Amino acid sequence: MLSIVITLLVLDLKPPPHEPGRLLPALIAQWPTYLAYVTSYLYIAVVWLNHKAAFQRIQSMTRGLHWANLLVLFTTALLPWPTSIVASALAEDNEFDARVAAGLYTLVGSMLCLSFLWFFHVVGRHPDLLRADVEKDYFPNERIRAVVGAVVYLVAGVTGVLWTPVAAMIMSLVVPVFYAITSHGYVTLPDAAKHVLSRRKDRPR
Amino acid sequence: MLSIVITLLVLDLKPPPHEPGRLLPALIAQWPTYLAYVTSYLYIAVVWLNHKAAFQRIQSMTRGLHWANLLVLFTTALLPWPTSIVASALAEDNEFDARVAAGLYTLVGSMLCLSFLWFFHVVGRHPDLLRADVEKDYFPNERIRAVVGAVVYLVAGVTGVLWTPVAAMIMSLVVPVFYAITSHGYVTLPDAAKHVLSRRKDRPR
Amino acid sequence: MLSIVITLLVLDLKPPPHEPGRLLPALIAQWPTYLAYVTSYLYIAVVWLNHKAAFQRIQSMTRGLHWANLLVLFTTALLPWPTSIVASALAEDNEFDARVAAGLYTLVGSMLCLSFLWFFHVVGRHPDLLRADVEKDYFPNERIRAVVGAVVYLVAGVTGVLWTPVAAMIMSLVVPVFYAITSHGYVTLPDAAKHVLSRRKDRPR
Amino acid sequence: MLSIVITLLVLDLKPPPHEPGRLLPALIAQWPTYLAYVTSYLYIAVVWLNHKAAFQRIQSMTRGLHWANLLVLFTTALLPWPTSIVASALAEDNEFDARVAAGLYTLVGSMLCLSFLWFFHVVGRHPDLLRADVEKDYFPNERIRAVVGAVVYLVAGVTGVLWTPVAAMIMSLVVPVFYAITSHGYVTLPDAAKHVLSRRKDRPR
């Protein structure tokens, strides 16, 4: 499902309306769309990696975990919406609208972090759902990363609403970069688990 | 396929047309779209869980079951259509149109329940298609839930057409919540089956 | 991929533009869209079943078979395009345009049959690509069905262009119904293979 | 995910606006859209085959390889955007806009080749990530093909910007055809590996 969300983002990139012969400036004037697109693409890519990394460590599900997971997916599926709003608001160049749009984007962004926080919290309370070989501090660490993300989006939101929307979007770009750099991903498991996982991963998608 | 339907719903959330500086009220005026979006998202999420839960208990298929399944998928795939109609009709604020839209939405909603009823009926008549460890009353219970859903949508439809469309949409939100609460989901299987299933579920998506 | 194509069809169902209070007649006037939608949905559903049934009997691929398969997928992925053209042409109620649209629809429909014919032809020439337990006349029979489909679409096309587009669409609806009824599907395999296949099919998703 | 991108391409094929009775000439005037559609469809199909062929030879992932892979997917997911720009620019028949569009299309096309080059480079430096039975010169050869593609797109871009956009699109069509013809695909593995792979491939998609 995350692969579908990330692919649908491209539907926001459209040929810009323009006077004959003015395609180039029209394309350049669309820069807020590109900024929003790259920001959201990177965010969903990181969500995808983290989601996969989490489920490789989870062995069975409870109903609560199902709903936490569905909330993560709901918030991620929502992301193309504030993305297109922020893109069109920045392009229309009305300061007040751009502040509203940046506020909405960072709100959804931080909701996504909080839904991950809830997800990690549920997993953290049920260590019996995990594989035996998962490091003890894996999900507590994930919780910290989720909190950091939510805080950065909050700060970005306040910045965007009160001060400057473009700065809010650049701060929003920082979160997925931070997640990407600090990602446990597929690399920190003990060797035995790595072996098991690699056998899985080599399956062609 | 259900993951695609649920993701496509977001394509109905678009930047609202608005005067410069009036993005915020334009976003707020879109509340019927959000109500319709959340209602349909929840509905499809529940269909997805139930569909998965059913197929975890089914061991082989007949042609009849294939077609019942295709009807369930057809009706679910249709849902984004009445969703967008109800959203735009409520936003345009014409009472007569809103009644038509609510009638259409609840009609498709109850068709979805009835297609599940048929699906469960076919499965119920062919216990040989099931895994050996499935509880005897699982699919009969599912049938009851399908009937309850169809009846609630019918009542919601009559309410919406004759009385008030917003009440119909709120009643439509009740069905998936009811399904979510009463879901057998992944949790009520005997231990042996749980073990088998958990090995399946831990596969990364 | 076929699950994506079949789901994307719904994007053609949109709230019809209408005067306030005139939603109901506007919805009814959209009947050609519903006819086209159901026709294409059924067609892609049948393609999906047949495609799956074929690949359950195929054990390995050659490059030629890959390209034949890609052509089947290409033509299927194209189908939403003539579907929306025929829907809008019938709704606009211009006889000449409707004939062009029906001609285009049946052309793509018969191209899809012909691409299946090529696919079955390649498989038929390489019996070494098949599982040992596949009946000898399976793929030759499939070839006959593909030819029948191509001929019906051709007749429908001539009917639509020279005589009446609606009749062409109804004939186009006949092809998938014929395929559905004559489908080998999942049911005619020898018992041993059934056992193998059922273990596969019971996987959720 | 590549299956989604290739399917979304069809959303660019829409019923052309036209005077009553003028559907046929309007469809014919859309030829640049068909050329762009076929070019991009073929390109993504080839990317898909090559991507699958590469991952059948890769046994485990590093974080670097994950990011190289995400860049390949990012660039491929972007392709529908220049496709629709080039289609609408050629249809509008303004020479300057068409040159800009052809330049953008070939830029993204060559970025895709370069992202594959990076991907193959990372794999080439980590032979320990590969299956034991992969031929030594497989990934070095892939690198050469990636460079050839990037160069052809560069030449096509210069041709399109300075001389004629249609020639640039035809040259862009040459790259996927070249990739298709020279594809190692599924056929050149040693017999033992073939056996392993065929067991995988026969899984119904």
mmCIF file of C-alpha atoms in Angstrom, chain B residues 74-179:
data_model
loop_
_atom_site.group_PDB
_atom_site.id
_atom_site.type_symbol
_atom_site.label_atom_id
_atom_site.label_comp_id
_atom_site.label_asym_id
_atom_site.label_seq_id
_atom_site.Cartn_x
_atom_site.Cartn_y
_atom_site.Cartn_z
ATOM 1 C CA PHE B 74 -16.387 -4.977 -7.632
ATOM 2 C CA THR B 75 -18.629 -3.339 -5.031
ATOM 3 C CA THR B 76 -15.660 -2.218 -2.950
ATOM 4 C CA ALA B 77 -13.908 -0.808 -6.005
ATOM 5 C CA LEU B 78 -17.089 1.154 -6.736
ATOM 6 C CA LEU B 79 -17.179 2.863 -3.322
ATOM 7 C CA PRO B 80 -14.954 5.867 -4.211
ATOM 8 C CA TRP B 81 -17.641 6.890 -6.712
ATOM 9 C CA PRO B 82 -20.601 7.454 -4.317
ATOM 10 C CA THR B 83 -18.055 8.829 -1.845
ATOM 11 C CA SER B 84 -17.135 11.677 -4.163
ATOM 12 C CA ILE B 85 -20.760 12.235 -5.144
ATOM 13 C CA VAL B 86 -21.900 12.535 -1.532
ATOM 14 C CA ALA B 87 -18.953 14.819 -0.751
ATOM 15 C CA SER B 88 -19.675 17.207 -3.597
ATOM 16 C CA ALA B 89 -23.461 17.137 -3.024
ATOM 17 C CA LEU B 90 -23.114 17.983 0.685
ATOM 18 C CA ALA B 91 -20.643 20.750 -0.143
ATOM 19 C CA GLU B 92 -22.982 22.272 -2.735
ATOM 20 C CA ASP B 93 -25.639 22.409 -0.106
ATOM 21 C CA ASN B 94 -28.692 21.553 -2.190
ATOM 22 C CA GLU B 95 -31.033 19.503 -0.029
ATOM 23 C CA PHE B 96 -32.540 17.453 -2.857
ATOM 24 C CA ASP B 97 -29.162 16.551 -4.379
ATOM 25 C CA ALA B 98 -27.789 15.643 -0.969
ATOM 26 C CA ARG B 99 -30.687 13.211 -0.453
ATOM 27 C CA VAL B 100 -30.030 11.573 -3.819
ATOM 28 C CA ALA B 101 -26.310 11.314 -2.999
ATOM 29 C CA ALA B 102 -26.941 9.827 0.462
ATOM 30 C CA GLY B 103 -29.348 7.343 -1.103
ATOM 31 C CA LEU B 104 -26.720 6.304 -3.644
ATOM 32 C CA TYR B 105 -23.988 5.980 -1.005
ATOM 33 C CA THR B 106 -26.067 3.813 1.298
ATOM 34 C CA LEU B 107 -27.245 1.746 -1.677
ATOM 35 C CA VAL B 108 -23.662 0.873 -2.626
ATOM 36 C CA GLY B 109 -22.828 0.371 1.063
ATOM 37 C CA SER B 110 -25.621 -2.150 1.489
ATOM 38 C CA MET B 111 -24.774 -3.842 -1.837
ATOM 39 C CA LEU B 112 -21.318 -4.413 -0.386
ATOM 40 C CA CYS B 113 -22.842 -6.055 2.709
ATOM 41 C CA LEU B 114 -25.080 -8.206 0.499
ATOM 42 C CA SER B 115 -22.151 -9.294 -1.685
ATOM 43 C CA PHE B 116 -20.367 -10.381 1.509
ATOM 44 C CA LEU B 117 -23.550 -12.207 2.534
ATOM 45 C CA TRP B 118 -23.504 -14.124 -0.740
ATOM 46 C CA PHE B 119 -19.796 -14.829 -0.333
ATOM 47 C CA PHE B 120 -20.308 -16.184 3.201
ATOM 48 C CA HIS B 121 -23.331 -18.146 2.016
ATOM 49 C CA VAL B 122 -21.286 -19.915 -0.680
ATOM 50 C CA VAL B 123 -18.513 -20.669 1.812
ATOM 51 C CA GLY B 124 -21.070 -21.853 4.375
ATOM 52 C CA ARG B 125 -22.485 -24.394 1.937
ATOM 53 C CA HIS B 126 -19.028 -25.799 1.142
ATOM 54 C CA PRO B 127 -17.367 -26.645 4.481
ATOM 55 C CA ASP B 128 -14.930 -28.787 2.470
ATOM 56 C CA LEU B 129 -13.332 -25.563 1.200
ATOM 57 C CA LEU B 130 -12.275 -24.629 4.731
ATOM 58 C CA ARG B 131 -9.226 -25.486 6.779
ATOM 59 C CA ALA B 132 -9.848 -28.297 9.250
ATOM 60 C CA ASP B 133 -9.251 -26.057 12.264
ATOM 61 C CA VAL B 134 -11.856 -23.377 11.513
ATOM 62 C CA GLU B 135 -14.552 -23.004 14.182
ATOM 63 C CA LYS B 136 -17.958 -24.298 13.024
ATOM 64 C CA ASP B 137 -19.853 -21.082 13.707
ATOM 65 C CA TYR B 138 -17.357 -18.713 12.099
ATOM 66 C CA PHE B 139 -19.020 -18.238 8.719
ATOM 67 C CA PRO B 140 -22.615 -18.404 10.043
ATOM 68 C CA ASN B 141 -21.671 -15.578 12.441
ATOM 69 C CA GLU B 142 -20.171 -13.639 9.570
ATOM 70 C CA ARG B 143 -23.469 -13.967 7.757
ATOM 71 C CA ILE B 144 -25.314 -12.386 10.666
ATOM 72 C CA ARG B 145 -22.899 -9.470 10.673
ATOM 73 C CA ALA B 146 -23.396 -8.994 6.922
ATOM 74 C CA VAL B 147 -27.180 -8.902 7.379
ATOM 75 C CA VAL B 148 -26.878 -6.381 10.220
ATOM 76 C CA GLY B 149 -24.746 -4.131 8.006
ATOM 77 C CA ALA B 150 -27.191 -4.339 5.094
ATOM 78 C CA VAL B 151 -30.103 -3.446 7.390
ATOM 79 C CA VAL B 152 -28.292 -0.473 8.937
ATOM 80 C CA TYR B 153 -27.411 0.866 5.475
ATOM 81 C CA LEU B 154 -31.038 0.412 4.417
ATOM 82 C CA VAL B 155 -32.256 2.364 7.435
ATOM 83 C CA ALA B 156 -29.564 4.984 6.783
ATOM 84 C CA GLY B 157 -30.708 5.212 3.168
ATOM 85 C CA VAL B 158 -34.354 5.754 4.090
ATOM 86 C CA THR B 159 -33.281 8.316 6.692
ATOM 87 C CA GLY B 160 -31.085 10.099 4.176
ATOM 88 C CA VAL B 161 -33.617 10.216 1.365
ATOM 89 C CA LEU B 162 -36.644 11.114 3.490
ATOM 90 C CA TRP B 163 -35.141 13.060 6.342
ATOM 91 C CA THR B 164 -31.535 14.226 6.598
ATOM 92 C CA PRO B 165 -28.500 13.210 4.512
ATOM 93 C CA VAL B 166 -25.940 14.088 7.206
ATOM 94 C CA ALA B 167 -27.606 11.651 9.627
ATOM 95 C CA ALA B 168 -27.408 8.997 6.910
ATOM 96 C CA MET B 169 -23.666 9.534 6.585
ATOM 97 C CA ILE B 170 -23.181 9.328 10.344
ATOM 98 C CA MET B 171 -25.164 6.074 10.407
ATOM 99 C CA SER B 172 -22.947 4.873 7.541
ATOM 100 C CA LEU B 173 -19.953 5.549 9.760
ATOM 101 C CA VAL B 174 -21.516 3.313 12.418
ATOM 102 C CA VAL B 175 -21.383 0.179 10.240
ATOM 103 C CA PRO B 176 -17.616 -0.046 9.848
ATOM 104 C CA VAL B 177 -17.172 0.848 13.527
ATOM 105 C CA PHE B 178 -19.547 -2.014 14.395
ATOM 106 C CA TYR B 179 -17.643 -4.341 12.069
#
